[in-house]
Coordinates of C-alpha atoms in Angstrom, one line a residue:
M8 CA -61.0 98.7 -156.7
F9 CA -61.0 96.3 -153.8
L10 CA -59.0 93.1 -154.0
P11 CA -58.2 90.5 -151.4
V12 CA -54.8 90.9 -149.7
S13 CA -53.4 87.8 -151.4
L14 CA -54.2 89.3 -154.8
R15 CA -52.7 92.7 -153.9
D16 CA -49.6 90.8 -152.9
A17 CA -49.5 89.3 -156.4
P18 CA -49.3 85.5 -155.7
D19 CA -47.8 83.2 -158.3
K20 CA -50.0 81.6 -160.9
S21 CA -50.5 78.4 -158.9
E22 CA -52.3 80.4 -156.2
W23 CA -54.8 81.9 -158.7
S24 CA -56.9 78.7 -158.6
A25 CA -58.3 80.0 -155.3
F26 CA -60.0 82.8 -157.0
D27 CA -62.3 80.5 -158.9
R28 CA -64.5 80.6 -155.9
L29 CA -64.6 84.4 -155.7
P30 CA -68.1 85.9 -156.3
V31 CA -66.6 88.3 -158.8
A32 CA -65.2 87.8 -162.3
V33 CA -61.4 88.4 -162.4
L34 CA -58.8 88.4 -165.1
R35 CA -55.1 88.8 -164.9
L36 CA -53.7 90.5 -168.0
E37 CA -50.4 91.1 -169.7
D38 CA -49.7 94.7 -170.8
D39 CA -50.6 93.8 -174.4
G40 CA -54.0 92.5 -173.3
E41 CA -53.2 88.8 -173.3
I42 CA -55.3 87.0 -170.7
A43 CA -52.8 85.3 -168.4
Q44 CA -55.3 83.9 -165.9
S45 CA -59.1 83.9 -165.4
N46 CA -61.5 82.6 -162.7
R47 CA -64.7 80.6 -163.3
L48 CA -67.1 83.5 -163.2
A49 CA -65.0 85.4 -165.7
R50 CA -65.0 82.5 -168.2
E51 CA -68.8 82.2 -167.8
L52 CA -69.3 85.9 -168.6
L53 CA -67.0 85.6 -171.6
H54 CA -68.7 82.4 -172.8
L55 CA -65.4 80.6 -172.9
E56 CA -64.3 77.2 -171.6
T57 CA -60.7 78.4 -171.4
T58 CA -59.1 81.8 -171.9
D59 CA -55.7 80.4 -173.0
G60 CA -54.4 82.2 -176.1
N61 CA -57.1 84.9 -175.9
T62 CA -56.7 88.6 -175.5
L63 CA -59.1 91.1 -173.9
Q64 CA -59.5 92.9 -177.2
G65 CA -60.0 89.6 -179.0
V66 CA -63.0 88.6 -177.0
L67 CA -64.5 92.1 -176.3
E68 CA -64.9 95.2 -178.4
G69 CA -65.0 98.8 -177.2
L70 CA -68.0 101.0 -177.7
G71 CA -65.9 104.0 -178.5
R72 CA -62.4 104.1 -177.2
P73 CA -60.1 101.3 -178.5
I74 CA -59.3 98.7 -175.9
S75 CA -55.6 98.8 -176.8
D76 CA -55.4 102.5 -175.9
W77 CA -57.1 101.8 -172.5
L78 CA -54.7 99.0 -171.8
A79 CA -51.7 101.1 -172.6
D80 CA -52.8 103.9 -170.3
A81 CA -53.5 101.4 -167.5
A82 CA -50.0 99.9 -167.9
L83 CA -48.6 103.3 -167.3
G84 CA -50.8 103.8 -164.2
K85 CA -53.3 106.2 -165.9
Y86 CA -57.0 106.1 -165.5
L87 CA -57.0 103.1 -163.1
N88 CA -60.2 101.9 -161.6
K89 CA -62.2 103.6 -164.3
S90 CA -65.0 101.5 -165.8
E91 CA -65.5 100.9 -169.5
F92 CA -68.5 99.2 -171.1
L93 CA -67.5 96.6 -173.6
R94 CA -69.5 94.3 -175.9
L95 CA -68.8 90.5 -176.1
K96 CA -67.9 89.6 -179.6
S97 CA -68.7 85.9 -179.7
A98 CA -72.2 85.9 -178.1
E99 CA -75.2 85.2 -180.4
V100 CA -77.1 87.9 -178.6
E101 CA -75.8 91.2 -177.3
V102 CA -73.9 90.9 -174.1
F103 CA -72.3 93.9 -172.4
L104 CA -69.7 93.9 -169.6
Q105 CA -68.6 96.6 -167.3
V106 CA -64.9 96.2 -166.9
S107 CA -62.6 97.9 -164.4
L108 CA -58.8 97.8 -164.7
G109 CA -56.4 97.9 -161.8
R110 CA -52.7 97.5 -161.5
I111 CA -50.9 95.6 -158.7
S112 CA -47.2 95.2 -157.9
T113 CA -45.3 92.0 -157.4
P114 CA -42.6 91.5 -154.8
G115 CA -40.1 91.8 -157.7
G116 CA -41.3 95.3 -158.5
E117 CA -43.2 94.3 -161.6
H118 CA -46.8 95.5 -162.3
V119 CA -49.7 93.2 -163.2
L120 CA -53.0 94.3 -164.7
V121 CA -56.2 93.0 -163.2
A122 CA -59.6 93.3 -164.7
V123 CA -62.8 93.0 -162.8
L124 CA -65.9 92.1 -164.9
H125 CA -69.6 92.7 -164.2
D126 CA -72.6 91.8 -166.4
A127 CA -74.1 95.1 -167.7
T128 CA -76.4 93.7 -170.3
E129 CA -79.6 94.7 -168.6
L130 CA -78.3 98.1 -167.8
K131 CA -77.1 98.8 -171.4
S132 CA -80.4 97.3 -172.8
L133 CA -82.4 99.8 -170.7
E134 CA -80.1 102.6 -171.7
A135 CA -80.4 101.6 -175.4
Q136 CA -84.1 101.4 -175.1
F137 CA -84.3 104.9 -173.7
V138 CA -81.9 106.3 -176.3
Q139 CA -83.8 104.6 -179.1
S140 CA -87.1 105.9 -177.7
Q141 CA -85.7 109.5 -177.6
K142 CA -84.2 109.2 -181.1
M143 CA -87.4 107.8 -182.6
Q144 CA -89.5 110.4 -180.9
A145 CA -87.2 113.2 -182.1
I146 CA -87.2 111.9 -185.7
G147 CA -90.9 111.3 -185.5
Q148 CA -91.5 114.9 -184.5
L149 CA -89.3 116.2 -187.3
A150 CA -91.0 113.9 -189.8
G151 CA -94.4 114.9 -188.6
G152 CA -93.6 118.6 -188.9
V153 CA -92.1 118.2 -192.4
A154 CA -95.1 116.2 -193.5
H155 CA -97.5 118.8 -192.2
D156 CA -95.8 121.5 -194.3
F157 CA -95.6 119.3 -197.3
N158 CA -99.3 118.4 -197.0
N159 CA -100.2 122.1 -197.2
L160 CA -98.1 122.5 -200.3
L161 CA -99.5 119.3 -201.9
T162 CA -103.0 120.4 -201.2
A163 CA -102.5 123.6 -203.0
I164 CA -100.6 121.9 -205.9
S165 CA -103.1 119.1 -206.5
G166 CA -106.1 121.4 -205.8
H167 CA -105.2 124.0 -208.3
C168 CA -104.3 121.2 -210.8
D169 CA -107.8 119.9 -210.4
L170 CA -109.2 123.4 -211.1
L171 CA -107.2 123.6 -214.3
L172 CA -108.4 120.1 -215.3
L173 CA -111.9 121.5 -215.2
R174 CA -111.0 124.0 -217.9
H175 CA -109.3 121.5 -220.2
D176 CA -110.6 118.6 -222.3
Q177 CA -108.6 115.5 -223.0
E178 CA -108.0 116.7 -226.5
D179 CA -106.2 119.8 -225.2
N180 CA -102.4 119.8 -225.5
D181 CA -102.0 120.8 -221.8
Y182 CA -104.3 118.0 -220.5
S183 CA -101.7 115.3 -220.4
D184 CA -99.2 117.6 -218.6
L185 CA -101.8 118.4 -216.0
V186 CA -102.5 114.7 -215.5
Q187 CA -98.7 114.2 -215.0
I188 CA -98.7 117.0 -212.3
S189 CA -101.6 115.4 -210.6
Q190 CA -100.1 111.9 -210.6
N191 CA -96.8 113.1 -209.3
A192 CA -98.5 115.1 -206.6
N193 CA -100.2 111.9 -205.5
R194 CA -96.9 110.1 -205.5
A195 CA -95.4 112.9 -203.3
A196 CA -98.5 112.5 -201.0
A197 CA -97.7 108.8 -200.7
L198 CA -94.1 109.6 -199.7
V199 CA -95.3 112.1 -197.1
G200 CA -97.7 109.5 -195.9
Q201 CA -94.7 107.3 -195.2
L202 CA -93.2 110.0 -193.0
L203 CA -96.4 110.3 -191.2
A204 CA -96.7 106.6 -190.8
F205 CA -93.2 106.4 -189.2
S206 CA -94.0 109.3 -186.9
R207 CA -97.4 107.6 -186.1
K208 CA -99.2 110.8 -187.0
Q209 CA -101.1 109.6 -190.0
T210 CA -104.8 109.4 -190.2
L211 CA -105.9 105.7 -190.0
R212 CA -109.3 104.5 -191.2
P213 CA -109.6 101.3 -189.1
E214 CA -112.1 98.6 -189.9
V215 CA -112.6 95.0 -188.6
L216 CA -110.6 92.7 -190.9
D217 CA -110.3 89.0 -191.4
L218 CA -106.6 88.7 -192.4
R219 CA -107.3 85.7 -194.6
D220 CA -109.7 87.8 -196.7
T221 CA -107.2 90.7 -196.8
L222 CA -104.4 88.5 -198.0
A223 CA -106.7 86.8 -200.5
D224 CA -107.5 90.2 -202.0
L225 CA -103.8 91.2 -202.0
T226 CA -102.4 87.9 -203.5
H227 CA -102.7 89.0 -207.1
L228 CA -100.8 92.2 -206.5
L229 CA -98.2 90.4 -204.4
N230 CA -97.6 87.9 -207.1
R231 CA -97.0 90.7 -209.5
L232 CA -94.4 92.2 -207.1
V233 CA -92.2 89.0 -207.0
S234 CA -90.2 87.7 -209.9
E235 CA -90.7 84.4 -211.7
K236 CA -87.9 82.9 -209.7
V237 CA -89.7 83.6 -206.4
T238 CA -92.6 81.4 -205.1
L239 CA -95.1 83.1 -202.9
T240 CA -96.8 80.7 -200.4
L241 CA -99.7 81.5 -198.1
S242 CA -100.7 79.5 -195.1
H243 CA -103.6 80.3 -192.8
D244 CA -104.8 79.2 -189.4
P245 CA -108.3 77.7 -190.0
I246 CA -109.7 79.6 -187.0
L247 CA -108.5 83.2 -187.0
M248 CA -110.0 86.0 -185.0
P249 CA -110.5 89.4 -186.7
V250 CA -108.3 92.4 -186.1
R251 CA -109.1 96.1 -186.3
A252 CA -106.7 98.0 -188.6
D253 CA -106.6 100.3 -191.6
K254 CA -106.8 97.8 -194.5
R255 CA -104.9 100.0 -197.0
Q256 CA -102.1 100.7 -194.5
L257 CA -101.8 97.0 -193.5
E258 CA -101.6 96.1 -197.2
Q259 CA -98.7 98.5 -197.5
V260 CA -96.9 96.8 -194.7
L261 CA -97.3 93.4 -196.3
M262 CA -96.2 94.7 -199.7
N263 CA -93.1 96.3 -198.1
L264 CA -92.1 93.1 -196.4
V265 CA -92.7 91.0 -199.5
V266 CA -90.6 93.4 -201.6
N267 CA -87.8 93.3 -199.1
A268 CA -88.0 89.5 -199.1
R269 CA -87.9 89.4 -202.9
D270 CA -84.8 91.7 -203.0
A271 CA -83.0 89.5 -200.5
M272 CA -83.3 86.5 -202.9
P273 CA -81.9 87.7 -206.3
D274 CA -81.4 84.0 -207.3
G275 CA -85.0 83.1 -206.3
G276 CA -86.5 81.1 -203.5
E277 CA -89.7 81.0 -201.5
I278 CA -91.6 83.7 -199.6
R279 CA -94.0 82.3 -197.0
I280 CA -96.8 84.3 -195.4
E281 CA -98.4 82.6 -192.4
T282 CA -101.2 83.7 -190.2
R283 CA -102.2 82.1 -186.9
G284 CA -103.9 82.9 -183.6
Q285 CA -101.7 83.3 -180.6
T286 CA -102.6 83.7 -176.9
L287 CA -100.1 85.2 -174.5
E288 CA -100.7 84.0 -170.9
K289 CA -98.0 86.4 -169.6
E290 CA -96.3 89.5 -171.0
L291 CA -93.6 88.9 -173.6
R292 CA -90.4 90.9 -173.4
R293 CA -88.5 91.1 -176.6
D294 CA -86.3 93.5 -178.6
R295 CA -86.8 96.3 -176.1
A296 CA -90.6 95.9 -176.3
T297 CA -93.1 94.5 -173.9
V298 CA -96.2 92.7 -175.3
P299 CA -99.0 92.5 -172.8
P300 CA -101.0 89.3 -172.2
G301 CA -104.0 88.7 -174.5
D302 CA -105.2 87.3 -177.8
Y303 CA -103.3 88.2 -180.9
V304 CA -103.2 87.4 -184.6
S305 CA -99.7 86.9 -185.9
V306 CA -98.5 87.3 -189.5
R307 CA -95.1 85.8 -190.4
V308 CA -93.3 86.8 -193.6
S309 CA -90.2 84.6 -194.1
D310 CA -87.7 84.3 -196.9
Q311 CA -84.7 82.2 -197.9
G312 CA -82.5 85.2 -198.7
C313 CA -79.1 86.4 -197.6
G314 CA -80.2 87.3 -194.0
I315 CA -79.2 90.3 -191.9
P316 CA -76.2 90.4 -189.6
K317 CA -77.1 90.4 -185.9
D318 CA -75.5 93.8 -185.3
K319 CA -77.8 95.4 -187.8
L320 CA -81.1 93.8 -186.7
Q321 CA -81.9 96.6 -184.2
K322 CA -81.4 99.2 -186.9
V323 CA -83.6 97.9 -189.7
F324 CA -86.7 99.8 -188.5
E325 CA -84.9 103.2 -188.3
P326 CA -85.8 105.6 -191.0
F327 CA -83.4 106.0 -193.9
Y328 CA -81.4 102.9 -192.8
T329 CA -81.0 100.3 -195.5
T330 CA -78.9 97.3 -196.1
K331 CA -79.3 97.7 -199.9
R332 CA -76.8 99.4 -202.2
T333 CA -77.0 103.1 -202.9
G334 CA -80.0 103.9 -205.2
E335 CA -81.8 100.6 -204.5
G336 CA -83.7 101.6 -201.4
T337 CA -84.9 104.7 -199.5
G338 CA -84.7 103.2 -196.0
L339 CA -88.4 104.2 -195.4
G340 CA -90.1 100.8 -196.1
L341 CA -89.5 99.1 -192.8
S342 CA -89.7 102.3 -190.8
T343 CA -93.1 102.9 -192.4
A344 CA -94.2 99.3 -191.5
Y345 CA -93.0 99.9 -188.0
G346 CA -95.0 103.1 -187.6
I347 CA -98.2 101.6 -189.1
I348 CA -98.1 98.5 -186.9
K349 CA -97.3 100.5 -183.7
Q350 CA -100.0 103.0 -184.4
S351 CA -102.4 100.1 -184.9
G352 CA -101.6 98.9 -181.4
G353 CA -99.4 96.0 -182.6
F354 CA -95.8 94.9 -182.6
I355 CA -93.3 93.8 -185.3
F356 CA -90.2 91.8 -184.7
I357 CA -87.4 90.4 -186.9
D358 CA -85.4 87.2 -186.7
S359 CA -82.5 86.5 -189.1
V360 CA -79.4 84.4 -189.6
V361 CA -76.9 85.4 -192.2
G362 CA -77.3 83.0 -195.2
E363 CA -80.5 81.5 -193.9
G364 CA -83.0 84.3 -194.5
A365 CA -85.2 86.5 -192.4
V366 CA -88.5 86.3 -190.6
F367 CA -90.7 89.3 -189.8
T368 CA -93.4 88.6 -187.3
I369 CA -96.4 91.0 -186.8
L370 CA -98.6 90.7 -183.7
L371 CA -102.0 92.5 -183.9
P372 CA -104.5 92.5 -181.0
S373 CA -107.6 90.4 -181.9
H374 CA -110.9 92.2 -182.2
R375 CA -114.2 90.5 -181.2
A376 CA -116.5 93.0 -182.9
M377 CA -119.6 91.6 -184.6
Q378 CA -120.3 94.4 -187.1
P379 CA -117.3 95.7 -188.8
K380 CA -117.3 99.5 -189.5
T381 CA -115.9 100.1 -192.9
I382 CA -114.6 103.5 -194.1
E383 CA -113.7 103.5 -197.7
P384 CA -110.3 105.0 -198.5
V385 CA -110.1 108.1 -200.6
A386 CA -109.5 107.2 -204.2
E387 CA -106.1 108.0 -205.5
T388 CA -106.8 107.8 -209.2
V389 CA -106.7 110.9 -211.3
Q390 CA -110.1 111.8 -212.7
K391 CA -111.6 114.9 -214.1
P392 CA -113.8 116.4 -211.4
G393 CA -117.5 117.1 -212.2
I394 CA -119.0 120.2 -210.6
E395 CA -122.7 120.3 -209.7
R396 CA -124.4 123.4 -208.4
D397 CA -125.4 123.6 -204.7
E398 CA -126.3 126.3 -202.2
G399 CA -125.2 127.3 -198.8
V400 CA -122.9 129.6 -196.9
V401 CA -119.4 128.3 -195.9
L402 CA -117.0 130.1 -193.5
L403 CA -113.6 128.9 -194.6
V404 CA -110.8 129.5 -192.0
E405 CA -107.3 128.6 -193.2
D406 CA -104.0 130.3 -192.4
E407 CA -102.2 128.9 -195.6
A408 CA -103.2 131.3 -198.3
P409 CA -102.7 128.9 -201.3
V410 CA -104.8 126.3 -199.6
R411 CA -107.5 128.8 -198.8
A412 CA -107.5 130.1 -202.3
F413 CA -108.0 126.7 -203.8
A414 CA -110.7 125.6 -201.4
S415 CA -112.5 128.9 -201.8
Q416 CA -112.5 128.7 -205.6
A417 CA -113.6 125.1 -205.6
L418 CA -116.5 125.8 -203.2
K419 CA -117.6 128.8 -205.2
L420 CA -117.6 126.8 -208.4
R421 CA -120.0 124.4 -206.7
G422 CA -122.3 127.3 -206.0
Y423 CA -121.6 127.9 -202.3
T424 CA -121.2 131.4 -200.9
V425 CA -117.7 131.5 -199.2
I426 CA -116.6 133.8 -196.5
E427 CA -112.8 133.6 -195.9
A428 CA -110.7 134.1 -192.7
G429 CA -107.0 133.6 -192.1
T430 CA -107.2 133.1 -188.4
G431 CA -109.6 131.9 -185.7
E432 CA -109.7 135.4 -184.2
E433 CA -110.8 136.8 -187.6
A434 CA -113.5 134.2 -187.8
I435 CA -114.9 135.1 -184.4
E436 CA -114.9 138.8 -185.4
L437 CA -116.9 138.0 -188.5
L438 CA -119.4 135.9 -186.6
N439 CA -120.0 138.8 -184.2
D440 CA -122.3 140.1 -186.9
D441 CA -125.7 138.5 -185.9
G442 CA -127.0 139.2 -189.3
L443 CA -124.4 136.9 -190.9
H444 CA -125.9 133.4 -191.7
V445 CA -123.4 130.5 -191.9
D446 CA -124.4 126.9 -192.7
L447 CA -120.9 125.3 -192.3
F448 CA -117.5 126.0 -190.8
V449 CA -114.5 124.6 -192.6
S450 CA -111.4 125.2 -190.5
D451 CA -107.8 124.1 -190.3
V452 CA -106.9 122.6 -186.9
I453 CA -103.4 124.0 -186.2
M454 CA -103.2 127.7 -186.8
P455 CA -101.3 130.6 -185.2
G456 CA -103.1 132.0 -182.2
M457 CA -106.5 130.5 -181.7
D458 CA -106.6 126.9 -183.1
G459 CA -109.6 125.4 -185.0
P460 CA -111.4 123.5 -182.2
T461 CA -111.0 126.5 -179.8
W462 CA -112.6 129.1 -182.1
V463 CA -115.3 126.6 -183.2
R464 CA -116.3 125.9 -179.6
Q465 CA -116.5 129.6 -178.9
A466 CA -118.6 130.3 -182.1
R467 CA -120.9 127.3 -181.3
E468 CA -122.1 129.1 -178.1
A469 CA -124.1 131.4 -180.3
R470 CA -124.5 129.1 -183.3
P471 CA -124.9 125.6 -181.7
D472 CA -126.4 123.9 -184.9
T473 CA -123.6 124.9 -187.3
R474 CA -121.9 121.8 -188.7
V475 CA -118.1 121.7 -188.9
I476 CA -115.3 120.2 -191.1
F477 CA -111.8 120.2 -189.7
V478 CA -108.9 119.9 -192.1
S479 CA -105.2 119.3 -191.1
G480 CA -101.9 118.1 -192.4
Y481 CA -101.5 116.2 -189.1
A482 CA -103.5 113.2 -188.1
E483 CA -107.0 113.4 -186.6
D484 CA -105.5 113.0 -183.1
A485 CA -104.1 116.5 -183.5
L486 CA -107.5 117.5 -182.2
D487 CA -107.4 118.2 -178.4
D488 CA -108.4 114.9 -176.8
S489 CA -108.5 116.5 -173.4
A490 CA -111.5 118.6 -174.3
E491 CA -115.0 117.5 -175.2
P492 CA -115.3 116.4 -178.8
V493 CA -116.8 118.9 -181.2
K494 CA -120.3 117.6 -182.1
N495 CA -121.5 117.4 -185.7
S496 CA -117.9 117.6 -187.0
V497 CA -115.9 115.5 -189.5
F498 CA -112.2 115.4 -190.3
L499 CA -110.7 115.8 -193.7
P500 CA -106.9 115.0 -193.9
K501 CA -104.6 117.0 -196.1
P502 CA -103.7 116.7 -198.9
F503 CA -107.2 116.5 -200.2
S504 CA -108.4 116.8 -203.8
L505 CA -111.2 118.9 -205.2
N506 CA -113.6 116.0 -205.2
D507 CA -112.6 115.0 -201.6
L508 CA -113.5 118.6 -200.5
L509 CA -116.7 118.9 -202.3
E510 CA -118.0 115.4 -201.3
T511 CA -117.2 116.1 -197.6
V512 CA -118.9 119.5 -197.7
Q513 CA -121.9 118.1 -199.5
G514 CA -122.1 115.3 -196.9
Q515 CA -122.2 117.9 -194.0
M516 CA -124.7 120.1 -195.8
S517 CA -127.2 117.3 -196.4

């Protein structure tokens, strides 16, 4: 560490005033960490008017190693001129300092500790952004993979349950048990959907929405979610541009935020939901995110609850992190909201002061479409499927045997002729028989060896008019975007019910 000659010679305290003009922040420390002297830049970095009575460990905190241990080693001449990154305790926002400790000798043979400080906030912010991105990506990949496997299991469970329901009337003793299995399979599917939402690999059904209408439709349900002690207030911008999003998923985000706001106010209070248009003339940098310029619609959900400490604000969107007591929260609500909003092209931010409540702000890009395209979500209610007879030949390609067995049996009950294959290669081999007539391909997307789109494109060379249904436990973007889209194809996400499968097949056959 470079220091001026006068400092290396350890001048007395009266001469330290000259260092106020140095372009570097300098502290003189006692062995126990007490700040004996400081210059102007050091006080500015520490956000202090005076350092009298303060210690280094009192104003800064270590990110790993205790500061007291570091000071003790430095006093013994160990690990000198090695930098440590420390966090400022008193700042309202995160401030990081890079601190180097040196030891100088006085004419009397004593040793003095000197600390040189540099502002490392931007560096640590970039580092944290990178680490957070890597962590979220890794967890997202794990969640997506787990969700894919669970979707295959749930498709088989709910599908075979639907087949059993066909053989039982409501008066049967087993009927209520089958309904319970079906309902719990749907609940499990919703939980898997949360994992996919966080990993941003769920299948969205976007449509053009006016958020005022969406909230109006949702108000009755939201009022049921809050207690009698809580007042729910809605406020809308009179001129609000539409957005393009999945209505059901956006409603889930709003319900999660309202439930969190309710839980933060056990003694009651007000939850406000406000919508307004917002135009950004230049990019907005906030919370390690960059919002590009443009027109947005913002939704603010605010409460008067207990608030969230500032050191926990950056963690609330992480999966399985919760500020609630054990058993009161899964830690998936806000991470699900984060995933849905990000996958919709938007941003979500949080502001909070302990004791004053929290405010969640959602920014969604505005959409200037004239004709909204609406895709009805798949019904989640349990109903006894009705089977009508139909005709046609279906080539079913699915590597998961339980899923293939359910789909095959369901299609045969409908009257279709079903040819089964466990791989894409097996499907191509079957289609080499020119005498084999096939009306429809139903194929999983991700399979060992040749994937769904690959074998379908190859088969289409000889059978260009055959229609296709792709099924997958991943989102629709699991299809290869780099290749030309498969024409006359539709996508059916897992888990799907018997009715979902039959309706989709009938739609492609017609």
